CSV table of C-alpha atoms and ligand atoms in Angstrom, one decimal:
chain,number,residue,atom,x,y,z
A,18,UNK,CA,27.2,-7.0,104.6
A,19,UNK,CA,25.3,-8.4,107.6
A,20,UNK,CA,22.6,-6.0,109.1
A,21,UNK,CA,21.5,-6.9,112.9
A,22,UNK,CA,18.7,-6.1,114.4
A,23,UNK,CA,19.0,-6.3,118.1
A,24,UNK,CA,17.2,-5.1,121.5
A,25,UNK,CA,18.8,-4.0,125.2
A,26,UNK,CA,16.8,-3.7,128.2
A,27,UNK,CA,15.6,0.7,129.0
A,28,UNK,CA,14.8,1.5,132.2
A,29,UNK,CA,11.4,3.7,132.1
A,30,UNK,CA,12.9,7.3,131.7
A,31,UNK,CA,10.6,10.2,131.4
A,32,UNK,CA,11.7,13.4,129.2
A,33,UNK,CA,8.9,15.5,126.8
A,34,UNK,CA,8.6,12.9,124.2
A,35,UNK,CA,6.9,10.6,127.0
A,36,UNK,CA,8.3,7.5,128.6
A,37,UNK,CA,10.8,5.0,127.4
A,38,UNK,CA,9.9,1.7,126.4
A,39,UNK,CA,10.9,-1.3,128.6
A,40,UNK,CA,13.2,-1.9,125.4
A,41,UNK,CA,15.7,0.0,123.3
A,42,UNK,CA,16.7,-1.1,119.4
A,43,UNK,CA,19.5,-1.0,117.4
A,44,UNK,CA,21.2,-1.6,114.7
A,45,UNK,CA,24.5,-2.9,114.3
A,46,UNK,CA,26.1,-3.4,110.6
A,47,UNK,CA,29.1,-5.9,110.2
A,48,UNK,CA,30.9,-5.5,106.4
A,49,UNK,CA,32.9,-8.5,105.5
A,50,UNK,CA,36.1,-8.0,103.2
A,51,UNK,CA,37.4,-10.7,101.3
A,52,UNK,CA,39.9,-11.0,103.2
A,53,UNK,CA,38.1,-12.1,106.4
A,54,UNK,CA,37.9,-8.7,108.3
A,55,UNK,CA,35.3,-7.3,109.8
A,56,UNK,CA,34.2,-3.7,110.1
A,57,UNK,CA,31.4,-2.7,112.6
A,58,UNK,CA,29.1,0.1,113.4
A,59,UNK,CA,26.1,0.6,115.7
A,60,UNK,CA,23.2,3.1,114.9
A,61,UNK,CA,19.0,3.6,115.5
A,62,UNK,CA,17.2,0.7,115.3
A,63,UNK,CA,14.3,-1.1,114.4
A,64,UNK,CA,12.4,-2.1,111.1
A,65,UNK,CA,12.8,1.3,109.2
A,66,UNK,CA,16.8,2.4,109.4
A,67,UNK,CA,17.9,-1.7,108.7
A,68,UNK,CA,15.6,-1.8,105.6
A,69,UNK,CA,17.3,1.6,104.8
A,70,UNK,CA,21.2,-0.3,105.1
A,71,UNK,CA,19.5,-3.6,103.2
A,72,UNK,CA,18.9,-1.5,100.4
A,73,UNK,CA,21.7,-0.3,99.7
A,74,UNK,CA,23.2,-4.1,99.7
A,75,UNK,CA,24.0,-3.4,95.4
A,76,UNK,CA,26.5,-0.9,95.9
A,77,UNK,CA,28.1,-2.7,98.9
A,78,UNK,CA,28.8,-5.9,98.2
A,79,UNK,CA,32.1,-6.1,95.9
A,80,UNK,CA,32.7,-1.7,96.8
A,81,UNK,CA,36.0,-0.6,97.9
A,82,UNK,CA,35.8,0.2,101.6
A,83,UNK,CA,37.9,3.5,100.6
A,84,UNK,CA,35.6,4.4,98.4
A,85,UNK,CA,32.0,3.2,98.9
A,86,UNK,CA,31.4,6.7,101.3
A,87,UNK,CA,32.1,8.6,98.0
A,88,UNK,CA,29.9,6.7,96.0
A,89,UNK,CA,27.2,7.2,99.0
A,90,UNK,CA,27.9,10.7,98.6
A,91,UNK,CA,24.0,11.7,97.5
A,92,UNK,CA,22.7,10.5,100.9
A,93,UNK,CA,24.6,13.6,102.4
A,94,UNK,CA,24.6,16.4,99.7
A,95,UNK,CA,21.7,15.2,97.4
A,96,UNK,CA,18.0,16.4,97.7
A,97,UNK,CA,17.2,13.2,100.5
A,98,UNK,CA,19.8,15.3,102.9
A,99,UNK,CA,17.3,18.3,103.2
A,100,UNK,CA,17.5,21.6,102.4
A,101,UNK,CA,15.4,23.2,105.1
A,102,UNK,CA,15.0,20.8,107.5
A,103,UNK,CA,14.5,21.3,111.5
A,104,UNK,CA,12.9,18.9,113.6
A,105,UNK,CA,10.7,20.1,116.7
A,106,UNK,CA,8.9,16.7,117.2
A,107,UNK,CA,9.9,13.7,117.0
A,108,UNK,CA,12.4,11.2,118.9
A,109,UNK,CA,15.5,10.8,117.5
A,110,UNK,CA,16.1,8.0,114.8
A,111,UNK,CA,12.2,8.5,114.1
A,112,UNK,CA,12.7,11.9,111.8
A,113,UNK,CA,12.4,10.9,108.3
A,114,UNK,CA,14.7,13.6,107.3
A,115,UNK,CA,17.6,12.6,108.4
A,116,UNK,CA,17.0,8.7,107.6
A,117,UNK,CA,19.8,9.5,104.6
A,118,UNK,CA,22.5,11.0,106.8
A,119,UNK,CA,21.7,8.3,109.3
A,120,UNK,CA,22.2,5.6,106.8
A,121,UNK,CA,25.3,7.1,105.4
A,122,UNK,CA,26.7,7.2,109.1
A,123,UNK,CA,26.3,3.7,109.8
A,124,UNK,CA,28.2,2.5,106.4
A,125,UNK,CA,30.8,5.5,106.7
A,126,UNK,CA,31.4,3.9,110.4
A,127,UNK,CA,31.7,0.7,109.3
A,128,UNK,CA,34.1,1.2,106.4
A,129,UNK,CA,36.2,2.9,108.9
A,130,UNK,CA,36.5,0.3,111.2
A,131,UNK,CA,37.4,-2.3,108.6
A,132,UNK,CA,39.8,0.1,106.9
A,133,UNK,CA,41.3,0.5,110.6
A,134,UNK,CA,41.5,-3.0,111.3
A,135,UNK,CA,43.0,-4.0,107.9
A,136,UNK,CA,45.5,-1.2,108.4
A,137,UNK,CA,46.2,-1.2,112.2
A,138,UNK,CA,45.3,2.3,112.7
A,139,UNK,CA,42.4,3.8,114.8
A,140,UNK,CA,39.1,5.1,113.3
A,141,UNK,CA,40.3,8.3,114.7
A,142,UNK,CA,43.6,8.7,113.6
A,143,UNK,CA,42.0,7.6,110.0
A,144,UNK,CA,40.1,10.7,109.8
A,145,UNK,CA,42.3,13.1,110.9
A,146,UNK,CA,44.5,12.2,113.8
A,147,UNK,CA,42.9,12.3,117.4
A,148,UNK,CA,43.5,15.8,119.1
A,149,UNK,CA,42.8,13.4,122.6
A,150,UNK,CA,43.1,10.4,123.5
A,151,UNK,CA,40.4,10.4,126.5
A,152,UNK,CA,36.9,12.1,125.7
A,153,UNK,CA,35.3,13.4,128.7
A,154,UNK,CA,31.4,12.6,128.7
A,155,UNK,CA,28.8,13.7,131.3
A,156,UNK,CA,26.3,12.4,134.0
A,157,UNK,CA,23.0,12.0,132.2
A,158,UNK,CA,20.5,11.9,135.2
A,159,UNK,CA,16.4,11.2,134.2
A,160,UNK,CA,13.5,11.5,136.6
A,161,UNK,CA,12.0,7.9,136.0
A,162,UNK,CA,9.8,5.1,137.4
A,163,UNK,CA,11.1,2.6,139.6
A,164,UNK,CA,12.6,-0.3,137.2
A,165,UNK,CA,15.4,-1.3,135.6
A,166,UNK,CA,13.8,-2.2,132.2
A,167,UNK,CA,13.1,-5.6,130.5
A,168,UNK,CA,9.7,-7.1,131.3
A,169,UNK,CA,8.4,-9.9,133.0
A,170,UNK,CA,10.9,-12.5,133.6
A,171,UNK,CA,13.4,-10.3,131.9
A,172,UNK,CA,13.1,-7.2,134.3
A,173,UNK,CA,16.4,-5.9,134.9
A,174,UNK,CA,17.7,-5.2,138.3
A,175,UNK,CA,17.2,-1.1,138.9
A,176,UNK,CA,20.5,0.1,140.0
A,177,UNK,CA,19.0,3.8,140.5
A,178,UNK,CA,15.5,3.1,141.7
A,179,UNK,CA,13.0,5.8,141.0
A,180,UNK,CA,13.5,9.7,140.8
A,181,UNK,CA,10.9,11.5,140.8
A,182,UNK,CA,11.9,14.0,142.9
A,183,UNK,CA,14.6,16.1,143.3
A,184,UNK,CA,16.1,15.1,145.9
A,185,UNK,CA,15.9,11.4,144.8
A,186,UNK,CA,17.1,13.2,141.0
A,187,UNK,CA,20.5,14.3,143.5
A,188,UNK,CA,21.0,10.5,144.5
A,189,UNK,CA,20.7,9.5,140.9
A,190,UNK,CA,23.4,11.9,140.0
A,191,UNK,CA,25.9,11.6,143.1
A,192,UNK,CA,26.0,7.5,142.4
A,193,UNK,CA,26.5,8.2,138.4
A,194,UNK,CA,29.4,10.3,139.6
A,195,UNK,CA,30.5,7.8,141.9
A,196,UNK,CA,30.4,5.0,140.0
A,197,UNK,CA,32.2,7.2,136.0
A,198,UNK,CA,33.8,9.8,137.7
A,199,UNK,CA,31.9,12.5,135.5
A,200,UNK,CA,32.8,16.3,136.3
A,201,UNK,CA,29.5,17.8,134.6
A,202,UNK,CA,25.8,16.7,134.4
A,203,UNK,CA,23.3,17.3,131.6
A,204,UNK,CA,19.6,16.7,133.3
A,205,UNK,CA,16.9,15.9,131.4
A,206,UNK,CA,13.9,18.0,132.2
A,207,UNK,CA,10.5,19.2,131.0
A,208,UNK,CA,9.0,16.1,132.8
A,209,UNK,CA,7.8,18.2,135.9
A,210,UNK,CA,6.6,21.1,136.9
A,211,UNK,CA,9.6,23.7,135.8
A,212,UNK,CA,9.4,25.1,139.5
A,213,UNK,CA,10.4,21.2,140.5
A,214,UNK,CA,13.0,20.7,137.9
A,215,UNK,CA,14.2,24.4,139.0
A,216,UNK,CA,14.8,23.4,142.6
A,217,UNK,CA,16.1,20.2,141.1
A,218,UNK,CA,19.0,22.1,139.2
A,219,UNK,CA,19.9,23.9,143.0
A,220,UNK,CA,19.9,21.3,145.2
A,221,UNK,CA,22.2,19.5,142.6
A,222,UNK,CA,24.3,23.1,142.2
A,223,UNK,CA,24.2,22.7,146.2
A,224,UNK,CA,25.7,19.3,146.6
A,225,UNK,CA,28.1,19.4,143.5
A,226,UNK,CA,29.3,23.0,143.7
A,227,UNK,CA,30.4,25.1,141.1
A,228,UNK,CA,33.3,23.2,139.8
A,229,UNK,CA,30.4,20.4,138.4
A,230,UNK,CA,28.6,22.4,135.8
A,231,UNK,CA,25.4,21.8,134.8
A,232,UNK,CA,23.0,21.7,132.1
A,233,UNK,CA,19.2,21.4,131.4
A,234,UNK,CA,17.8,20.0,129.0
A,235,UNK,CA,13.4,20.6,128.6
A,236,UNK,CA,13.0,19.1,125.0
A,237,UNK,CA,11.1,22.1,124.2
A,238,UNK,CA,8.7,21.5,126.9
A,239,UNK,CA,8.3,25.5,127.9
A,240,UNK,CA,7.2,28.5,125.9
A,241,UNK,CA,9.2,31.6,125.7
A,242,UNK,CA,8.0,33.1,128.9
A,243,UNK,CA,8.8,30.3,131.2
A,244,UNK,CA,11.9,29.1,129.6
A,245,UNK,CA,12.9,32.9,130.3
A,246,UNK,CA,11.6,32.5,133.8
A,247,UNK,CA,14.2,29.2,134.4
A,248,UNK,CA,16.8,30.5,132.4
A,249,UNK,CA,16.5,33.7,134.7
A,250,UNK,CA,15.8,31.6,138.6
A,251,UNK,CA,18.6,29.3,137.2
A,252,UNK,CA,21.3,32.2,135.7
A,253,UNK,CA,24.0,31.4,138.6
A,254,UNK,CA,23.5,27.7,138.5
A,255,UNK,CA,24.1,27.2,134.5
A,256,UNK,CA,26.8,29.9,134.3
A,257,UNK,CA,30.8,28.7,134.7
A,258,UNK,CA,30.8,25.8,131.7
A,259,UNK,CA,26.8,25.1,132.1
A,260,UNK,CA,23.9,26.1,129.4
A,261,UNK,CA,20.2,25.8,128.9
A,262,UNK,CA,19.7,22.8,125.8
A,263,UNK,CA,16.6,23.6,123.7
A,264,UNK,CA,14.1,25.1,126.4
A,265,UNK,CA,11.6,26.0,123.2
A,266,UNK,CA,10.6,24.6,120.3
A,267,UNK,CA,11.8,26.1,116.8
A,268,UNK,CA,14.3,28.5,116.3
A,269,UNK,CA,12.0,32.0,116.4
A,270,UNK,CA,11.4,30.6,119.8
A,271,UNK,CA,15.0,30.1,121.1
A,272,UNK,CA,15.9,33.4,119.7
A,273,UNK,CA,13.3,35.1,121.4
A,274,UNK,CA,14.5,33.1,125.0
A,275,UNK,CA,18.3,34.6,123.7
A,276,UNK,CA,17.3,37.9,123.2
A,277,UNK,CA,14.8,38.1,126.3
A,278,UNK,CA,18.1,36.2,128.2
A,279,UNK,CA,20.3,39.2,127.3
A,280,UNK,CA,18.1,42.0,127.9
A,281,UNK,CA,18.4,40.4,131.8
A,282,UNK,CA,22.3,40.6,131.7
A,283,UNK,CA,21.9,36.4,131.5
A,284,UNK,CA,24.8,35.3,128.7
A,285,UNK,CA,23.9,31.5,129.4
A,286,UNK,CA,24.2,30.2,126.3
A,287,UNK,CA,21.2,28.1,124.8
A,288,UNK,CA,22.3,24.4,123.2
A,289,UNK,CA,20.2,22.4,120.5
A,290,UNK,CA,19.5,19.4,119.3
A,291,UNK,CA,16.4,19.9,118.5
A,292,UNK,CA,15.8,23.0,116.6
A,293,UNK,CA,18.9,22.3,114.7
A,294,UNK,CA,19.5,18.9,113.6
A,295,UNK,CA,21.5,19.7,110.2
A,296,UNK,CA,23.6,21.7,108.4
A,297,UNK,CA,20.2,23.4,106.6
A,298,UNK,CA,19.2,24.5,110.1
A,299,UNK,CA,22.4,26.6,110.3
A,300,UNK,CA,22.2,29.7,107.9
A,301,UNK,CA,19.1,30.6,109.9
A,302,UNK,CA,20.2,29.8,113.6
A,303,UNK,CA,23.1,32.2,113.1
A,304,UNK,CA,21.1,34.5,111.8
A,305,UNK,CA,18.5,34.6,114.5
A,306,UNK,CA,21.7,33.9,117.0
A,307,UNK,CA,19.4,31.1,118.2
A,308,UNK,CA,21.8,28.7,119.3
A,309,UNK,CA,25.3,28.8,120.6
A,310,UNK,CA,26.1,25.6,120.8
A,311,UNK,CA,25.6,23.0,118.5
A,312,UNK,CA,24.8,19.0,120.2
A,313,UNK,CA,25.8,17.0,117.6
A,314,UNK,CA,25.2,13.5,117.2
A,315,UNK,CA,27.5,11.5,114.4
A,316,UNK,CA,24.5,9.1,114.1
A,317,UNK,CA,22.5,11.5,112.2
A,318,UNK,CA,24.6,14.0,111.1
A,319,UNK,CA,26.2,12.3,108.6
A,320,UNK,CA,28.7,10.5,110.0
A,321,UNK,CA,32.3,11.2,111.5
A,322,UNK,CA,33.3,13.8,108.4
A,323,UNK,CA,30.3,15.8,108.6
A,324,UNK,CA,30.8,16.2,112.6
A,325,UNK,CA,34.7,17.8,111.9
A,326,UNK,CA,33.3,19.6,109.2
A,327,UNK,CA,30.0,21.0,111.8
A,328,UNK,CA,33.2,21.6,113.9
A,329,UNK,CA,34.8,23.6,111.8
A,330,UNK,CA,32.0,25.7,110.9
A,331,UNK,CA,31.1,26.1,115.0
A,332,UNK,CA,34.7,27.2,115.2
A,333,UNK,CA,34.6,30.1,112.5
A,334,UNK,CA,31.2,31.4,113.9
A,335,UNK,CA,31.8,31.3,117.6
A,336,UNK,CA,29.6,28.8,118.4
A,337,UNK,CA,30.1,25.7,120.9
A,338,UNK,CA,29.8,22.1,120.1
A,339,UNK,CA,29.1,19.3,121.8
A,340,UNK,CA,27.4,15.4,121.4
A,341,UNK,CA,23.9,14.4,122.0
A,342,UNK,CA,23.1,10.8,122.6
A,343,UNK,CA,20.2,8.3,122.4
A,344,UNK,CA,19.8,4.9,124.2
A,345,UNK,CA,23.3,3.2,122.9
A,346,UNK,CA,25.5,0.3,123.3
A,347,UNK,CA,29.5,0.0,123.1
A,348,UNK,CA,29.5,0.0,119.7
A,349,UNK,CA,28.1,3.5,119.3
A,350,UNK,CA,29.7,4.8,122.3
A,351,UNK,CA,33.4,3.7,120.4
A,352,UNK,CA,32.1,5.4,117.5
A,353,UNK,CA,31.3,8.7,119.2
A,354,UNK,CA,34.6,9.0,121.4
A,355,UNK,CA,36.6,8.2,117.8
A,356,UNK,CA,34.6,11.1,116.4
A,357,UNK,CA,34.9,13.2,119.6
A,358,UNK,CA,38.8,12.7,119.6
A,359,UNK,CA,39.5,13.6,116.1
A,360,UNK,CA,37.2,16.8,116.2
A,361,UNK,CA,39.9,19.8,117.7
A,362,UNK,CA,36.5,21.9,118.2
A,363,UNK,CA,34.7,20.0,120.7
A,364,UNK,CA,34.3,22.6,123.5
A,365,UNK,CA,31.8,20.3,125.8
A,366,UNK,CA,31.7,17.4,127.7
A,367,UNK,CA,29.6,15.1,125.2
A,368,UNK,CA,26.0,13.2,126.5
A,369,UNK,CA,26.2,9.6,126.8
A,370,UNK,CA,22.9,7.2,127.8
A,371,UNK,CA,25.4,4.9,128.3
A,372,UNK,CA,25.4,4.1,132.2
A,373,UNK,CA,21.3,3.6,131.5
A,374,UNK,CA,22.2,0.2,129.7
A,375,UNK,CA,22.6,-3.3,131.0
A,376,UNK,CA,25.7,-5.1,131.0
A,377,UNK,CA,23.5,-8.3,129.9
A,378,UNK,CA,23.0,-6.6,126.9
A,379,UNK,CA,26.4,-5.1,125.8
A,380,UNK,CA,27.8,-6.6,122.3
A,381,UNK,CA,31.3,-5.2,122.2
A,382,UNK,CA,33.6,-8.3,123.2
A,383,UNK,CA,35.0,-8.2,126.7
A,384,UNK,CA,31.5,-6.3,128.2
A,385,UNK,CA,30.9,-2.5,128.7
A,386,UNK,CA,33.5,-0.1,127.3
A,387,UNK,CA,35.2,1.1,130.4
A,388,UNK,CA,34.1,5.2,131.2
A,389,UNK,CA,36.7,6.2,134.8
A,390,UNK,CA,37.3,10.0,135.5
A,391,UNK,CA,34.0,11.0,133.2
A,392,UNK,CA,35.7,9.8,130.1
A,393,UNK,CA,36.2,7.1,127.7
A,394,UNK,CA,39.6,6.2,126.3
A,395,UNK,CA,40.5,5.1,122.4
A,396,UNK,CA,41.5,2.1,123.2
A,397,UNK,CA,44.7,0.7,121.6
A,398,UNK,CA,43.5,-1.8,119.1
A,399,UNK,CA,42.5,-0.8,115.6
A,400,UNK,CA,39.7,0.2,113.9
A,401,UNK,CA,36.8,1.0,116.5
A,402,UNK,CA,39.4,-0.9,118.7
A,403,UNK,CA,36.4,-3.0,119.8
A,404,UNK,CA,34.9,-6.8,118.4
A,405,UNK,CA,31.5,-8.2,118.6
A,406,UNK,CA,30.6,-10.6,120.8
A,407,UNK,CA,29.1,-13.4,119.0
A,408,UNK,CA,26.6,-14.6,121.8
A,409,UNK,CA,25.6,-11.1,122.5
A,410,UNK,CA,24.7,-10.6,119.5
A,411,UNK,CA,22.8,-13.8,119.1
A,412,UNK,CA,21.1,-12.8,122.6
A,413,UNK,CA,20.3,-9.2,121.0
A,414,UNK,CA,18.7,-10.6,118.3
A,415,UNK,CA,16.7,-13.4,120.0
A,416,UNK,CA,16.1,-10.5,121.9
A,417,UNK,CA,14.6,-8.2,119.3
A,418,UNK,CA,12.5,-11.3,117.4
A,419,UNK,CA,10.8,-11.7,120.9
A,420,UNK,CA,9.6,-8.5,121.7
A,421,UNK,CA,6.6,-6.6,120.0
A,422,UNK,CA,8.5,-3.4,119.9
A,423,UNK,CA,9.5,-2.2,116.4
A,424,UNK,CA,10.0,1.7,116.4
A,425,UNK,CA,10.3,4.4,119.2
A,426,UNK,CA,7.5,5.9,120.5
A,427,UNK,CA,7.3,7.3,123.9
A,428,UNK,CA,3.8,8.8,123.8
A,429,UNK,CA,2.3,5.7,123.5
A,430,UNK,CA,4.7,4.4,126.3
A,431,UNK,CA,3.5,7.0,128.4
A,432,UNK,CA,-0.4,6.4,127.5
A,433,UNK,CA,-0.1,2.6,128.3
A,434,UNK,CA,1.8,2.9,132.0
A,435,UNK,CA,1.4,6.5,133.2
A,436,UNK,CA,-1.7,8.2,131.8
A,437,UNK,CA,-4.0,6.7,128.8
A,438,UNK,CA,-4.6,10.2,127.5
A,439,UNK,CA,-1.4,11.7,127.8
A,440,UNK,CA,-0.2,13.8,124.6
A,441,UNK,CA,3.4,15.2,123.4
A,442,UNK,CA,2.4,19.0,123.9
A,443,UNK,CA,4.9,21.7,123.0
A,444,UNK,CA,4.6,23.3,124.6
A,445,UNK,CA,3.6,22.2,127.9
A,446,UNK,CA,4.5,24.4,130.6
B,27,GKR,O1,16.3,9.5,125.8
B,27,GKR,O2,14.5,10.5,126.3
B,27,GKR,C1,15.6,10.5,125.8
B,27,GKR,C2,16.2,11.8,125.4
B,27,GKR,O3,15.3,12.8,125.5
B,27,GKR,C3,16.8,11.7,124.0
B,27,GKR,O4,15.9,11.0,123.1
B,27,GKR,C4,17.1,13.0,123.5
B,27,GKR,O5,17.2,13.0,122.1
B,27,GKR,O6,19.1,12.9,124.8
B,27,GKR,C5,18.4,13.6,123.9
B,27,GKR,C6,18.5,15.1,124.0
B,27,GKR,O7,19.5,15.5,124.4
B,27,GKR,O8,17.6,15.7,123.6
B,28,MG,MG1,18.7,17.6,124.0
């Protein structure tokens, strides 16, 4: 088992947690068989989820790839998986309960993509069969700073230039769509004043039309009251495929948006990945009819079995499902598409940061995994269908050793180039 840590280039995008760092981390796990072939997998990075994969080493080295998940098994169902967990706070890959499901994932990945490539099948037709053979991912517009990311003589050229506005939010979005074909956009708000980021949702409802639909996504950024006010100003623009992503914190919150929502005649569904993160937050989210639809993110939920069997569950109690994302490579991107494609279930358009990273940075062989009519294909080779690129990865780590950066943490972004006493409020507005 080798266990990479490695750093891309962020451009400085601005959401509720604060602002991104001029860097992103990962990690990317390689497992070795004895026969020479290698199984990959991308998750979080920096110092905290690799020391979680190191120490696990004992029960890798000399496992049976078939079986080592099973073995593994108390990092998904055990006490460290969380009972009654829900996280209202912090990023993601920085929420100590889920570090178990997270590690899990990243071996679980792995061992499928060396079980694919020893067999010649893909990760997705291991678990399941796929169900499609293109996954269709969305537009993921920010409002952020001029930059492209990297610093000093590693500043990255700024394809999108800065959005702070929404008209300037509308440019960002027509050149995504130009550029990966995406037919729906999930925009990232609860950075300005809602009024802005309301007129920011039209204007984009104006230029795209209904056939585009749309979603916004606060981070909990509003209280009851207002999130009821956008979800109300906004009912025509989010209905026809669109839905409002986690405009309060916690689930009393959303419920309360829901049930305020539906006393208006507004059925626009609310989406989560932040008051439900698990399977723990379920039982009570149905109950409260919180959430609708469930943004899942293999990642953290536990891997590609867990996601079919979230599907599964969404299915038999009407709710939605679809991915969430966080700053990614190819790597990850392969991993969420095999997922995606072998989960019948998936009744969204998934998010994907992906268009926000540099191709200097990519480490899948070949460069950027190829996204053309808003959706990535499973490519025909096995496994993740995808190598690493043994440069990149050298440059990723070189990259990673010569940076400060160790964790993610957007407030103190924010403090250092915005405003040196901004705080994460929730909520805000
Ligand atoms: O990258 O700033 C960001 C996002 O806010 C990300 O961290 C979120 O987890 O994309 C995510 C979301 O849908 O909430
Ligand atoms: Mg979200």
């Amino acid at each position: 088992m080798k266990i990479h840590s490695i750093a891309m280039a962020d451009p400085p995008l601005r959401s509720s947690y604060g602002l991104h760092q001029p860097y992103a981390l990962r990690t990317v796990i390689e497992l070795v068989s004895d026969e020479g072939v290698v199984g990959i997998s991308e998750t979080y990075g920096g110092e905290k989820p690799a020391a979680a994969v190191e120490a696990l080493r004992g029960q890798v080295i000399g496992a049976n790839a078939y079986r080592l998940t099973g073995s593994l098994v108390d990092l998904i169902e055990g006490e460290g998986a969380g009972m009654a967990r829900s996280q209202t706070h912090l990023v993601p890959g920085e929420n100590p309960l889920d570090a178990d499901t997270r590690t899990f994932a990243a071996i679980e990945i792995a061992c499928l993509d060396l079980i694919g490539k020893s067999t010649g099948q893909a990760v997705c037709d291991l678990i399941g069969g796929r169900v499609r053979d293109a996954v269709p991912f969305s537009a993921y517009p920010f409002y952020k700073h001029a930059g492209g990311g990297g610093e000093g003589e590693d500043a990255r050229e700024d394809e999108y230039g800065e959005a702070l506005s929404p008209e300037q939010l509308v440019t960002q979005v027509e050149q995504m769509i130009a550029r990966y074909g995406f037919g729906s956009v999930k925009f990232k708000a609860g950075v300005l004043d809602p009024e802005i980021e309301i007129e920011t949702i039209k204007q984009l409802r104006k230029t795209l039309g209904p056939g585009v639909p749309l979603r916004i996504d606060p981070n909990g950024a509003w209280s009851v009251e207002t999130s009821v006010k956008v979800g109300i100003a906004l009912a025509e623009e989010l209905s026809g495929g669109g839905y409002l992503e986690d405009p309060t914190a916690g689930l009393e919150g959303m419920a309360e948006v829901r049930k305020r929502l539906l006393a208006e005649g507004i059925d626009t569904p609310l989406a989560s990945n932040v008051a439900v993160t698990s399977f723990a937050d379920l039982p009570r989210s149905l109950k409260l009819d919180a959430v609708q639809i469930v943004l899942c993110d293999h990642h953290y939920w536990g891997g590609a079995r867990q996601v079919q069997h979230l599907g599964k569950i969404c299915q038999t109690f009407g709710l939605g499902l679809s991915m969430h994302s966080n700053s990614h490579l190819g790597a990850s991107l392969l991993g969420m598409a095999h997922v995606a494609a072998a989960t019948p279930h998936l009744t969204y358009a998934c998010d994907t940061h992906y268009p926000w990273q540099s191709a200097l940075d990519e480490i899948t062989l070949g460069g950027p995994v190829p996204i053309s009519g808003g959706c990535v294909r499973i490519p025909d080779a096995p496994g993740l269908g995808v190598e690493l690129d043994v440069d990149q990865m050298a440059r990723g780590k070189a990259l990673y050793e010569r940076i400060p950066y160790r964790n993610r943490d957007d407030e103190a972004e924010m403090q250092k180039q915005v405003d040196p006493n901004w705080k994460r409020v929730l909520p805000r507005w």
